[in-house]
Amino acid sequence: MALSQEIFKKLEILTDAAKYDVSCTSSGSSRRGVKGTMGNAVSRGLCHCFAADGRCISLLKILQTNECVYDCKYCLNRCSNDVPRATFKPEEIAELTIAFYRRNYIEGLFLSSGIRNNPDDTMESIYQAVYLLRTKYRFNGYIHVKAIPGANPLLIEKTGWIVDRMSVNMELPTAEGLRTLAPQKSRRKILTPMRQIQMGRKESYLLSGSEQSQGMLPSYSSPVVGSLEQQYKQMVNVPKLRESSTHCLQESHPGQSFVPAGQSTQMIIGATPESDYEIVHMAEALYHQFDLKRVFYSAFVNTTGDELLPDTTEFGPPLLREHRLYQADFLLRFYQFKAEEIITADQPNLNVQIDPKCNWALNHLEQFPVEVEKADYHTLLRVPGIGVKSAKRIVTARRLGSLDYASLKKFGVVLKRAMYFITCHGKMMMPIRLEQSFILTNLLGLKEKLPPGLTGTTTFQQMTLEDFGV
C-alpha cells in the first residue's frame, strides 16, 4: 500500500505520540493460523525491534488520535498543549496494520488513544478499527488495545471478544496523585473497566468449562492502599451491567475467549512523591485483586513543563528506579516473594546499589547458606544468582545424582552471585565470610550489567518510518 502524504503525516504524529505507552511484553496468547485468515499469535512472541530506551517491540504502536478533552498535567497530548493533532479513521488503522504486516515489519497491533469528544466515541472508534481487521481483512494476529475508562461497558465487552489483550492505565500510583495532576480522571472510572475485564475473563472460562476460572477472584488487603476492594465496593456493579449481554456475545464468538491474553496496566513513576513502598504494595494489590498479567512502570519524563511537575532536565527520567521496580515486580510474579518482604515502611525506597533480591538476602543472612542438595524449590528461588529455570533444573537433576559447582553453572546459576549464599555437599565454593559488608563490597565489585537504556551505551535507535522504507 502506497502511503498518501496525509496518511504519512498522521502516522508520523501518532506513532511519536504513542511512545510513552509501554507495551514491552510477550503476547501471552497462542493462536495458530487458520485457512482464509492472515497471521497468528505466538506466546512469548513480539520481541524483534528495539526502541531507543531498550524496550523490545514488534508491534505497530499508534494512537487512534492524540486529540484529548482532558488536561492531565503530565501528558504531552493534553488539551492545553500546542502540539500537532491528528486522528486516524478506523479504516485507515486497519489498512496500515495490514500493509505493515504484509511487509513483515510487525506481528501485531498496539492501539491506544487520546479521548476525543468523549470516552464512548473513542472506544467505539477503537472497536470499529479492530472489527474491520478481524472481519474485512481476516487478520488473525495479536491485537492489544486500551480500554477507555468511562466508556459504556457494552463497548468494552464487544471489544474484549475480538482482541488478545486489553489494558487500563492506572496513570499514577495513588488516588491523591491523580487528584493533583489529573483531576478530570478518577480512581473509580479506572478500576471499573479493570473489574469488568476480570469478570469477563472469569465468565468466559466458566462458560468454556476451563479450570483456570477457579480462584480468579482472591481477596487481598494492602497496608498502603488499605484495600482496593474497599474502594471498588462503592463503584458501579459491573456484573449487573453485563449480565444481559454476556451470554449473547459468547454465543456470537464460538470457540473464542474474552481477552485471552489478560489485562495489564501502567503507572508513571516519579511525577508524584509516592515511595517505592507504596508502589510495590499497589502492584501486589492489583495482581491479587484484579488478576492482572503485568504492571508496567514508566519513568516520568517532563514533556509539558508544568509547575506542579518535577524537573527532569538535569538528571533525566528516573530510569534506574524504574529498573529496580521491574526487578521487584519479577520477585512478586515469579519468585514467590511478598511485597512486605521486598520493601518495608522503615526503608520505603528500593536500594539503588543492588537489586531487590540481593538486598533481601543481605538483610536475612541468618537464612544462608542454603544447601543446594536439600533445599526445596521455594528456598532455592530466594538465592541470588538462581532463577526460576535454574531452580527447576536443580530440583530435577538432584533426583538423578549428586551435584557439583560445575553442574550448577551448566544449569544457569550465576555463581559470582550465588557463591556467597549456597553450599554444595556442605562446602562453599571457596572460603567466604558470611558478613554483610564483605558480601556487599564483592557484589558491588561485579558491576551489575544494567539495561543499555540506563547506561547510555545502547546502540539501538527508535525505529522511524524511513526504516520501513515508506
Short mmCIF file of C-alpha atoms in Angstrom, two decimals:
data_model
loop_
_atom_site.label_atom_id
_atom_site.label_comp_id
_atom_site.label_asym_id
_atom_site.label_seq_id
_atom_site.Cartn_x
_atom_site.Cartn_y
_atom_site.Cartn_z
CA MET A 1 0.00 0.00 0.00
CA ALA A 2 1.46 3.36 -1.04
CA LEU A 3 1.02 5.89 1.74
CA SER A 4 -0.54 9.21 0.81
CA GLN A 5 1.11 12.34 2.15
CA GLU A 6 -1.83 12.84 4.53
CA ILE A 7 -1.62 9.31 5.96
CA PHE A 8 2.16 9.57 6.24
CA LYS A 9 1.84 12.78 8.26
CA LYS A 10 -0.78 11.23 10.56
CA LEU A 11 1.41 8.18 11.06
CA GLU A 12 4.39 10.33 11.92
CA ILE A 13 2.41 12.29 14.54
CA LEU A 14 0.54 9.38 16.12
CA THR A 15 3.42 6.88 16.32
CA ASP A 16 5.52 9.52 18.08
CA ALA A 17 2.59 10.37 20.39
CA ALA A 18 2.33 6.70 21.42
CA LYS A 19 5.93 6.27 22.54
CA TYR A 20 5.13 6.83 26.23
CA ASP A 21 2.62 3.97 26.28
CA VAL A 22 4.57 0.92 27.50
CA SER A 23 3.83 -2.31 25.64
CA CYS A 24 7.01 -4.38 26.06
CA THR A 25 5.63 -7.82 26.75
CA SER A 26 5.24 -11.21 25.18
CA SER A 27 1.85 -11.70 23.60
CA GLY A 28 0.73 -14.23 26.20
CA SER A 29 -1.66 -15.56 23.60
CA SER A 30 -1.26 -18.63 21.37
CA ARG A 31 -3.37 -18.98 18.25
CA ARG A 32 -2.48 -20.89 15.08
CA GLY A 33 -3.05 -19.55 11.62
CA VAL A 34 -6.37 -20.57 10.11
CA LYS A 35 -7.09 -21.11 6.44
CA GLY A 36 -8.64 -17.99 4.98
CA THR A 37 -7.11 -15.70 7.63
CA MET A 38 -3.89 -13.72 7.89
CA GLY A 39 -1.38 -14.07 10.76
CA ASN A 40 -1.35 -15.83 14.11
CA ALA A 41 -0.46 -15.15 17.72
CA VAL A 42 2.56 -16.81 19.30
CA SER A 43 3.01 -16.86 23.06
CA ARG A 44 6.23 -15.05 24.01
CA GLY A 45 6.49 -13.56 20.55
CA LEU A 46 6.66 -9.89 19.57
CA CYS A 47 10.24 -9.23 20.53
CA HIS A 48 12.22 -8.25 17.46
CA CYS A 49 12.60 -4.46 17.36
CA PHE A 50 14.23 -2.21 19.94
CA ALA A 51 13.19 1.27 20.95
CA ALA A 52 15.73 3.91 21.95
CA ASP A 53 15.19 3.19 25.66
CA GLY A 54 15.89 -0.52 25.23
CA ARG A 55 12.31 -1.74 25.12
CA CYS A 56 11.76 -4.60 22.72
CA ILE A 57 8.80 -4.28 20.36
CA SER A 58 7.43 -5.70 17.13
CA LEU A 59 4.04 -4.03 17.05
CA LEU A 60 2.54 -1.24 15.03
CA LYS A 61 2.22 1.04 18.03
CA ILE A 62 -0.01 4.06 17.40
CA LEU A 63 -2.66 6.27 18.87
CA GLN A 64 -6.07 6.36 17.23
CA THR A 65 -5.97 10.10 17.98
CA ASN A 66 -3.83 12.47 20.02
CA GLU A 67 -6.73 14.88 20.44
CA CYS A 68 -7.89 14.82 24.05
CA VAL A 69 -10.53 16.56 26.13
CA TYR A 70 -8.53 16.01 29.32
CA ASP A 71 -5.84 18.34 30.64
CA CYS A 72 -3.58 15.99 32.65
CA LYS A 73 -0.54 17.95 33.83
CA TYR A 74 1.97 15.24 32.81
CA CYS A 75 0.62 14.37 29.35
CA LEU A 76 2.14 15.68 26.14
CA ASN A 77 -1.25 15.32 24.42
CA ARG A 78 -3.28 17.27 26.99
CA CYS A 79 -5.81 19.67 25.53
CA SER A 80 -3.91 22.80 26.62
CA ASN A 81 -0.70 21.77 24.83
CA ASP A 82 0.04 23.31 21.45
CA VAL A 83 1.07 20.19 19.50
CA PRO A 84 0.18 18.93 16.01
CA ARG A 85 -3.06 16.94 16.17
CA ALA A 86 -4.20 14.04 14.03
CA THR A 87 -6.88 11.36 14.03
CA PHE A 88 -7.00 8.03 12.19
CA LYS A 89 -10.24 6.71 10.81
CA PRO A 90 -10.90 3.03 11.69
CA GLU A 91 -10.40 2.04 8.03
CA GLU A 92 -7.01 3.78 7.93
CA ILE A 93 -5.81 1.90 11.04
CA ALA A 94 -6.88 -1.42 9.54
CA GLU A 95 -5.20 -0.71 6.19
CA LEU A 96 -1.96 0.43 7.85
CA THR A 97 -1.79 -2.66 10.06
CA ILE A 98 -2.24 -5.00 7.09
CA ALA A 99 0.27 -3.06 4.97
CA PHE A 100 2.96 -3.27 7.65
CA TYR A 101 2.15 -6.92 8.37
CA ARG A 102 2.48 -7.90 4.70
CA ARG A 103 5.92 -6.29 4.64
CA ASN A 104 6.88 -8.44 7.66
CA TYR A 105 7.60 -5.34 9.74
CA ILE A 106 5.18 -6.22 12.55
CA GLU A 107 3.45 -9.16 14.19
CA GLY A 108 0.54 -7.30 15.71
CA LEU A 109 -1.08 -4.03 16.70
CA PHE A 110 -0.93 -1.94 19.86
CA LEU A 111 -3.70 0.66 19.70
CA SER A 112 -4.21 3.39 22.28
CA SER A 113 -5.88 6.76 22.05
CA GLY A 114 -6.46 10.18 23.49
CA ILE A 115 -10.06 10.92 24.48
CA ARG A 116 -11.69 12.61 21.52
CA ASN A 117 -15.13 14.11 22.22
CA ASN A 118 -15.94 11.59 24.99
CA PRO A 119 -14.96 8.06 26.15
CA ASP A 120 -17.81 6.36 24.25
CA ASP A 121 -16.88 7.96 20.94
CA THR A 122 -13.22 6.98 21.40
CA MET A 123 -13.96 3.39 22.43
CA GLU A 124 -16.36 2.99 19.52
CA SER A 125 -13.65 4.07 17.06
CA ILE A 126 -11.18 1.59 18.57
CA TYR A 127 -13.75 -1.18 18.32
CA GLN A 128 -14.53 -0.35 14.69
CA ALA A 129 -10.84 -0.48 13.73
CA VAL A 130 -10.34 -3.88 15.36
CA TYR A 131 -13.63 -5.20 13.97
CA LEU A 132 -12.52 -4.28 10.44
CA LEU A 133 -9.20 -6.05 10.96
CA ARG A 134 -10.85 -9.23 12.21
CA THR A 135 -13.70 -9.36 9.66
CA LYS A 136 -12.93 -7.47 6.46
CA TYR A 137 -9.18 -8.22 6.46
CA ARG A 138 -9.37 -11.57 8.30
CA PHE A 139 -6.39 -10.58 10.46
CA ASN A 140 -5.69 -13.35 12.97
CA GLY A 141 -2.61 -11.78 14.60
CA TYR A 142 -2.06 -10.28 18.03
CA ILE A 143 -4.01 -7.14 18.98
CA HIS A 144 -3.63 -5.15 22.21
CA VAL A 145 -5.92 -2.16 22.83
CA LYS A 146 -6.56 0.30 25.61
CA ALA A 147 -9.91 0.11 27.37
CA ILE A 148 -11.10 3.67 27.84
CA PRO A 149 -12.22 4.48 31.42
CA GLY A 150 -15.73 5.90 31.45
CA ALA A 151 -16.78 4.18 28.22
CA ASN A 152 -20.02 2.20 28.02
CA PRO A 153 -19.37 -1.32 29.40
CA LEU A 154 -21.02 -2.85 26.32
CA LEU A 155 -18.37 -1.27 24.07
CA ILE A 156 -15.60 -2.71 26.23
CA GLU A 157 -17.41 -6.06 26.23
CA LYS A 158 -17.68 -6.14 22.42
CA THR A 159 -14.03 -5.19 22.02
CA GLY A 160 -12.85 -7.79 24.54
CA TRP A 161 -14.15 -10.66 22.39
CA ILE A 162 -12.05 -9.73 19.36
CA VAL A 163 -8.71 -8.65 20.89
CA ASP A 164 -5.96 -10.56 22.68
CA ARG A 165 -5.07 -8.15 25.45
CA MET A 166 -6.61 -5.03 26.97
CA SER A 167 -5.10 -2.55 29.37
CA VAL A 168 -6.42 0.23 31.57
CA ASN A 169 -3.78 2.68 32.73
CA MET A 170 -3.65 3.47 36.45
CA GLU A 171 -1.75 6.61 35.36
CA LEU A 172 -0.41 7.41 38.85
CA PRO A 173 0.16 5.11 41.85
CA THR A 174 -2.27 6.80 44.25
CA ALA A 175 -5.66 8.48 44.14
CA GLU A 176 -4.09 11.58 45.72
CA GLY A 177 -1.61 11.92 42.86
CA LEU A 178 -4.42 11.52 40.35
CA ARG A 179 -6.47 14.27 42.00
CA THR A 180 -3.47 16.62 41.88
CA LEU A 181 -2.25 16.05 38.31
CA ALA A 182 -5.30 14.62 36.53
CA PRO A 183 -8.38 15.97 38.35
CA GLN A 184 -10.70 15.08 35.42
CA LYS A 185 -9.92 11.40 35.94
CA SER A 186 -10.86 9.29 38.94
CA ARG A 187 -9.82 6.01 40.50
CA ARG A 188 -13.45 4.88 40.25
CA LYS A 189 -13.53 5.22 36.46
CA ILE A 190 -10.18 3.44 36.10
CA LEU A 191 -11.00 0.46 38.34
CA THR A 192 -14.45 -0.13 36.83
CA PRO A 193 -13.28 -1.41 33.40
CA MET A 194 -10.48 -3.34 35.15
CA ARG A 195 -13.06 -5.25 37.16
CA GLN A 196 -15.23 -5.70 34.08
CA ILE A 197 -12.36 -7.30 32.15
CA GLN A 198 -11.53 -9.54 35.10
CA MET A 199 -15.14 -10.66 35.49
CA GLY A 200 -15.50 -11.13 31.73
CA ARG A 201 -12.45 -13.40 31.66
CA LYS A 202 -13.79 -15.42 34.57
CA GLU A 203 -17.22 -15.86 32.99
CA SER A 204 -15.61 -16.79 29.68
CA TYR A 205 -13.62 -19.52 31.41
CA LEU A 206 -16.71 -20.73 33.28
CA LEU A 207 -18.76 -20.95 30.10
CA SER A 208 -15.98 -22.86 28.38
CA GLY A 209 -15.53 -25.18 31.38
CA SER A 210 -11.91 -24.16 31.88
CA GLU A 211 -10.22 -25.00 35.17
CA GLN A 212 -8.42 -21.64 35.00
CA SER A 213 -11.60 -19.96 36.22
CA GLN A 214 -11.02 -21.32 39.71
CA GLY A 215 -9.55 -18.85 42.16
CA MET A 216 -9.62 -15.85 39.84
CA LEU A 217 -11.09 -13.56 42.50
CA PRO A 218 -8.76 -13.76 45.51
CA SER A 219 -9.16 -11.29 48.35
CA TYR A 220 -6.26 -9.14 49.43
CA SER A 221 -5.69 -6.08 51.56
CA SER A 222 -2.67 -3.83 51.16
CA PRO A 223 -1.28 -1.93 54.16
CA VAL A 224 -0.63 1.05 51.89
CA VAL A 225 -3.77 1.41 49.82
CA GLY A 226 -5.98 -0.05 52.57
CA SER A 227 -7.79 -2.25 50.11
CA LEU A 228 -8.61 -1.56 46.50
CA GLU A 229 -11.59 -3.80 47.13
CA GLN A 230 -12.94 -1.26 49.63
CA GLN A 231 -12.56 1.48 47.00
CA TYR A 232 -14.31 -0.69 44.47
CA LYS A 233 -17.32 -1.68 46.64
CA GLN A 234 -18.69 1.84 46.28
CA MET A 235 -18.44 1.72 42.50
CA VAL A 236 -20.66 0.55 39.67
CA ASN A 237 -21.68 -3.09 39.91
CA VAL A 238 -20.13 -4.23 36.63
CA PRO A 239 -21.57 -7.78 36.62
CA LYS A 240 -25.13 -6.35 36.66
CA LEU A 241 -24.32 -4.10 33.73
CA ARG A 242 -23.01 -7.06 31.77
CA GLU A 243 -25.24 -9.99 32.63
CA SER A 244 -27.81 -9.29 29.90
CA SER A 245 -25.21 -9.26 27.13
CA THR A 246 -22.51 -11.73 28.20
CA HIS A 247 -24.12 -14.95 27.05
CA CYS A 248 -25.33 -13.40 23.78
CA LEU A 249 -21.84 -12.16 22.94
CA GLN A 250 -20.32 -15.51 23.96
CA GLU A 251 -22.62 -17.29 21.51
CA SER A 252 -21.62 -14.93 18.70
CA HIS A 253 -17.92 -15.78 19.22
CA PRO A 254 -17.86 -19.59 19.38
CA GLY A 255 -14.54 -21.10 20.38
CA GLN A 256 -13.13 -17.73 21.47
CA SER A 257 -12.21 -16.36 24.88
CA PHE A 258 -12.71 -12.92 26.35
CA VAL A 259 -9.37 -11.04 26.42
CA PRO A 260 -7.43 -14.35 26.31
CA ALA A 261 -4.00 -12.78 26.96
CA GLY A 262 -5.28 -10.96 30.06
CA GLN A 263 -5.04 -7.33 31.06
CA SER A 264 -2.22 -5.03 32.10
CA THR A 265 -1.78 -1.51 33.41
CA GLN A 266 0.82 1.24 33.54
CA MET A 267 1.94 3.64 36.27
CA ILE A 268 4.04 6.76 35.82
CA ILE A 269 6.94 6.77 38.27
CA GLY A 270 8.44 9.98 39.61
CA ALA A 271 5.76 12.52 38.68
CA THR A 272 4.32 12.40 42.21
CA PRO A 273 6.12 11.81 45.54
CA GLU A 274 4.97 8.24 46.28
CA SER A 275 7.63 5.95 47.73
CA ASP A 276 8.65 2.59 46.26
CA TYR A 277 6.95 1.03 49.27
CA GLU A 278 3.60 2.44 48.15
CA ILE A 279 4.18 1.49 44.50
CA VAL A 280 5.22 -2.12 45.17
CA HIS A 281 2.29 -2.70 47.51
CA MET A 282 -0.07 -1.13 44.98
CA ALA A 283 1.24 -3.50 42.30
CA GLU A 284 0.75 -6.50 44.58
CA ALA A 285 -2.82 -5.41 45.31
CA LEU A 286 -3.55 -5.09 41.58
CA TYR A 287 -2.18 -8.57 40.86
CA HIS A 288 -4.24 -10.12 43.64
CA GLN A 289 -7.49 -8.20 43.29
CA PHE A 290 -7.76 -7.65 39.53
CA ASP A 291 -5.94 -10.67 38.09
CA LEU A 292 -3.51 -8.51 36.10
CA LYS A 293 -0.84 -10.09 33.91
CA ARG A 294 1.58 -7.18 34.08
CA VAL A 295 2.05 -3.88 35.82
CA PHE A 296 4.28 -1.59 33.76
CA TYR A 297 6.33 1.23 35.24
CA SER A 298 7.14 4.28 33.13
CA ALA A 299 9.87 6.63 34.33
CA PHE A 300 8.46 10.16 34.30
CA VAL A 301 9.64 12.45 31.52
CA ASN A 302 8.65 16.10 31.89
CA THR A 303 7.26 16.94 28.45
CA THR A 304 4.95 19.78 29.46
CA GLY A 305 7.00 21.93 31.85
CA ASP A 306 4.04 22.30 34.21
CA GLU A 307 4.94 23.97 37.51
CA LEU A 308 3.39 21.10 39.51
CA LEU A 309 5.79 18.58 37.96
CA PRO A 310 9.39 17.75 38.96
CA ASP A 311 12.08 18.94 36.56
CA THR A 312 13.85 16.06 34.73
CA THR A 313 16.14 18.17 32.53
CA GLU A 314 19.17 17.95 34.85
CA PHE A 315 19.14 14.31 35.93
CA GLY A 316 16.86 12.81 33.29
CA PRO A 317 13.98 10.39 33.92
CA PRO A 318 14.38 8.04 36.93
CA LEU A 319 15.33 5.02 34.79
CA LEU A 320 17.31 3.22 37.49
CA ARG A 321 14.34 3.47 39.83
CA GLU A 322 12.10 2.08 37.08
CA HIS A 323 14.57 -0.77 36.60
CA ARG A 324 14.56 -1.67 40.33
CA LEU A 325 10.75 -1.61 40.37
CA TYR A 326 10.65 -4.06 37.48
CA GLN A 327 13.04 -6.34 39.38
CA ALA A 328 10.82 -6.14 42.45
CA ASP A 329 7.83 -6.86 40.22
CA PHE A 330 9.51 -10.04 38.93
CA LEU A 331 10.03 -11.16 42.54
CA LEU A 332 6.29 -10.74 43.13
CA ARG A 333 5.24 -12.60 39.97
CA PHE A 334 7.79 -15.39 39.63
CA TYR A 335 9.84 -15.75 42.82
CA GLN A 336 7.09 -16.17 45.43
CA PHE A 337 8.03 -13.02 47.33
CA LYS A 338 5.51 -10.79 49.08
CA ALA A 339 5.69 -7.02 48.95
CA GLU A 340 6.31 -6.80 52.69
CA GLU A 341 9.45 -8.93 52.25
CA ILE A 342 10.85 -6.87 49.38
CA ILE A 343 10.42 -3.46 50.96
CA THR A 344 9.41 -2.14 54.38
CA ALA A 345 7.93 1.08 55.72
CA ASP A 346 11.17 1.71 57.65
CA GLN A 347 13.13 1.77 54.36
CA PRO A 348 10.47 2.91 51.89
CA ASN A 349 12.67 3.06 48.78
CA LEU A 350 14.46 0.27 46.96
CA ASN A 351 18.24 0.09 47.25
CA VAL A 352 19.63 1.54 44.02
CA GLN A 353 23.05 -0.03 44.63
CA ILE A 354 21.94 -3.65 44.32
CA ASP A 355 18.91 -5.50 43.03
CA PRO A 356 16.00 -6.22 45.43
CA LYS A 357 16.73 -9.95 45.68
CA CYS A 358 20.36 -9.41 46.75
CA ASN A 359 19.20 -6.70 49.14
CA TRP A 360 16.73 -9.12 50.76
CA ALA A 361 19.40 -11.83 51.06
CA LEU A 362 21.88 -9.46 52.69
CA ASN A 363 19.24 -8.46 55.25
CA HIS A 364 18.45 -12.12 56.01
CA LEU A 365 21.86 -13.74 56.23
CA GLU A 366 20.54 -15.94 59.06
CA GLN A 367 18.77 -18.00 56.36
CA PHE A 368 22.01 -18.70 54.49
CA PRO A 369 23.99 -20.58 53.29
CA VAL A 370 21.49 -22.85 51.54
CA GLU A 371 22.43 -26.47 50.76
CA VAL A 372 21.50 -26.97 47.11
CA GLU A 373 21.29 -30.75 47.52
CA LYS A 374 18.47 -30.46 50.05
CA ALA A 375 16.74 -27.07 49.77
CA ASP A 376 13.21 -27.04 48.40
CA TYR A 377 12.24 -25.11 45.27
CA HIS A 378 10.83 -22.14 47.22
CA THR A 379 14.10 -21.74 49.15
CA LEU A 380 16.24 -22.01 46.02
CA LEU A 381 14.26 -19.19 44.40
CA ARG A 382 15.42 -16.88 47.18
CA VAL A 383 19.11 -17.38 46.44
CA PRO A 384 20.70 -14.54 44.41
CA GLY A 385 22.02 -15.94 41.16
CA ILE A 386 19.43 -18.74 40.98
CA GLY A 387 16.50 -18.08 38.67
CA VAL A 388 13.25 -19.91 38.01
CA LYS A 389 14.72 -22.17 35.30
CA SER A 390 17.92 -22.99 37.16
CA ALA A 391 15.97 -23.77 40.37
CA LYS A 392 13.78 -26.23 38.45
CA ARG A 393 16.84 -27.82 36.86
CA ILE A 394 18.48 -28.27 40.25
CA VAL A 395 15.40 -29.92 41.76
CA THR A 396 15.12 -32.28 38.77
CA ALA A 397 18.83 -33.12 38.44
CA ARG A 398 19.48 -33.98 42.09
CA ARG A 399 16.95 -36.81 41.88
CA LEU A 400 19.23 -38.50 39.38
CA GLY A 401 22.60 -37.94 41.03
CA SER A 402 24.78 -35.62 43.07
CA LEU A 403 25.54 -32.03 42.08
CA ASP A 404 28.74 -30.01 41.98
CA TYR A 405 29.53 -26.39 41.22
CA ALA A 406 30.34 -27.19 37.58
CA SER A 407 26.85 -28.68 37.23
CA LEU A 408 25.25 -25.61 38.80
CA LYS A 409 27.00 -23.37 36.27
CA LYS A 410 25.66 -25.53 33.42
CA PHE A 411 22.16 -25.18 34.89
CA GLY A 412 22.41 -21.40 34.53
CA VAL A 413 23.28 -20.49 38.13
CA VAL A 414 25.25 -17.23 38.29
CA LEU A 415 27.93 -18.43 40.67
CA LYS A 416 29.51 -14.97 41.01
CA ARG A 417 26.38 -14.07 42.98
CA ALA A 418 25.22 -17.39 44.37
CA MET A 419 28.61 -18.46 45.80
CA TYR A 420 28.05 -16.31 48.91
CA PHE A 421 24.71 -17.92 49.73
CA ILE A 422 24.98 -21.66 48.91
CA THR A 423 26.83 -24.81 49.82
CA CYS A 424 27.16 -28.00 47.78
CA HIS A 425 27.75 -31.21 49.80
CA GLY A 426 28.19 -28.96 52.82
CA LYS A 427 31.05 -26.97 51.29
CA MET A 428 31.15 -23.45 49.96
CA MET A 429 32.71 -22.79 46.58
CA MET A 430 35.63 -21.07 48.34
CA PRO A 431 36.28 -19.79 51.88
CA ILE A 432 33.92 -16.86 52.37
CA ARG A 433 32.95 -14.73 55.34
CA LEU A 434 29.18 -14.67 55.77
CA GLU A 435 29.25 -11.00 56.64
CA GLN A 436 27.03 -8.30 55.15
CA SER A 437 29.69 -5.66 54.44
CA PHE A 438 32.08 -8.21 52.91
CA ILE A 439 29.44 -9.69 50.59
CA LEU A 440 28.06 -6.26 49.63
CA THR A 441 31.53 -4.99 48.69
CA ASN A 442 32.12 -8.01 46.47
CA LEU A 443 28.67 -7.84 44.84
CA LEU A 444 29.19 -4.16 44.03
CA GLY A 445 32.54 -5.09 42.52
CA LEU A 446 30.71 -7.22 39.96
CA LYS A 447 29.41 -4.02 38.35
CA GLU A 448 25.87 -5.12 37.66
CA LYS A 449 25.02 -5.15 33.97
CA LEU A 450 22.19 -2.65 33.68
CA PRO A 451 19.84 -2.40 30.71
CA PRO A 452 21.51 -0.40 27.89
CA GLY A 453 18.96 2.40 28.18
CA LEU A 454 20.13 3.09 31.76
CA THR A 455 23.83 3.29 30.96
CA GLY A 456 23.63 5.41 27.85
CA THR A 457 25.70 2.84 25.92
CA THR A 458 22.90 1.44 23.80
CA THR A 459 23.42 1.20 20.05
CA PHE A 460 19.72 0.69 19.39
CA GLN A 461 17.65 3.50 17.95
CA GLN A 462 13.93 4.27 17.86
CA MET A 463 12.65 2.93 14.53
CA THR A 464 11.35 5.61 12.19
CA LEU A 465 9.16 5.46 9.12
CA GLU A 466 12.29 5.72 6.96
CA ASP A 467 13.43 2.38 8.43
CA PHE A 468 10.32 0.83 6.93
CA GLY A 469 11.01 2.28 3.50
CA VAL A 470 7.66 4.05 3.27
#
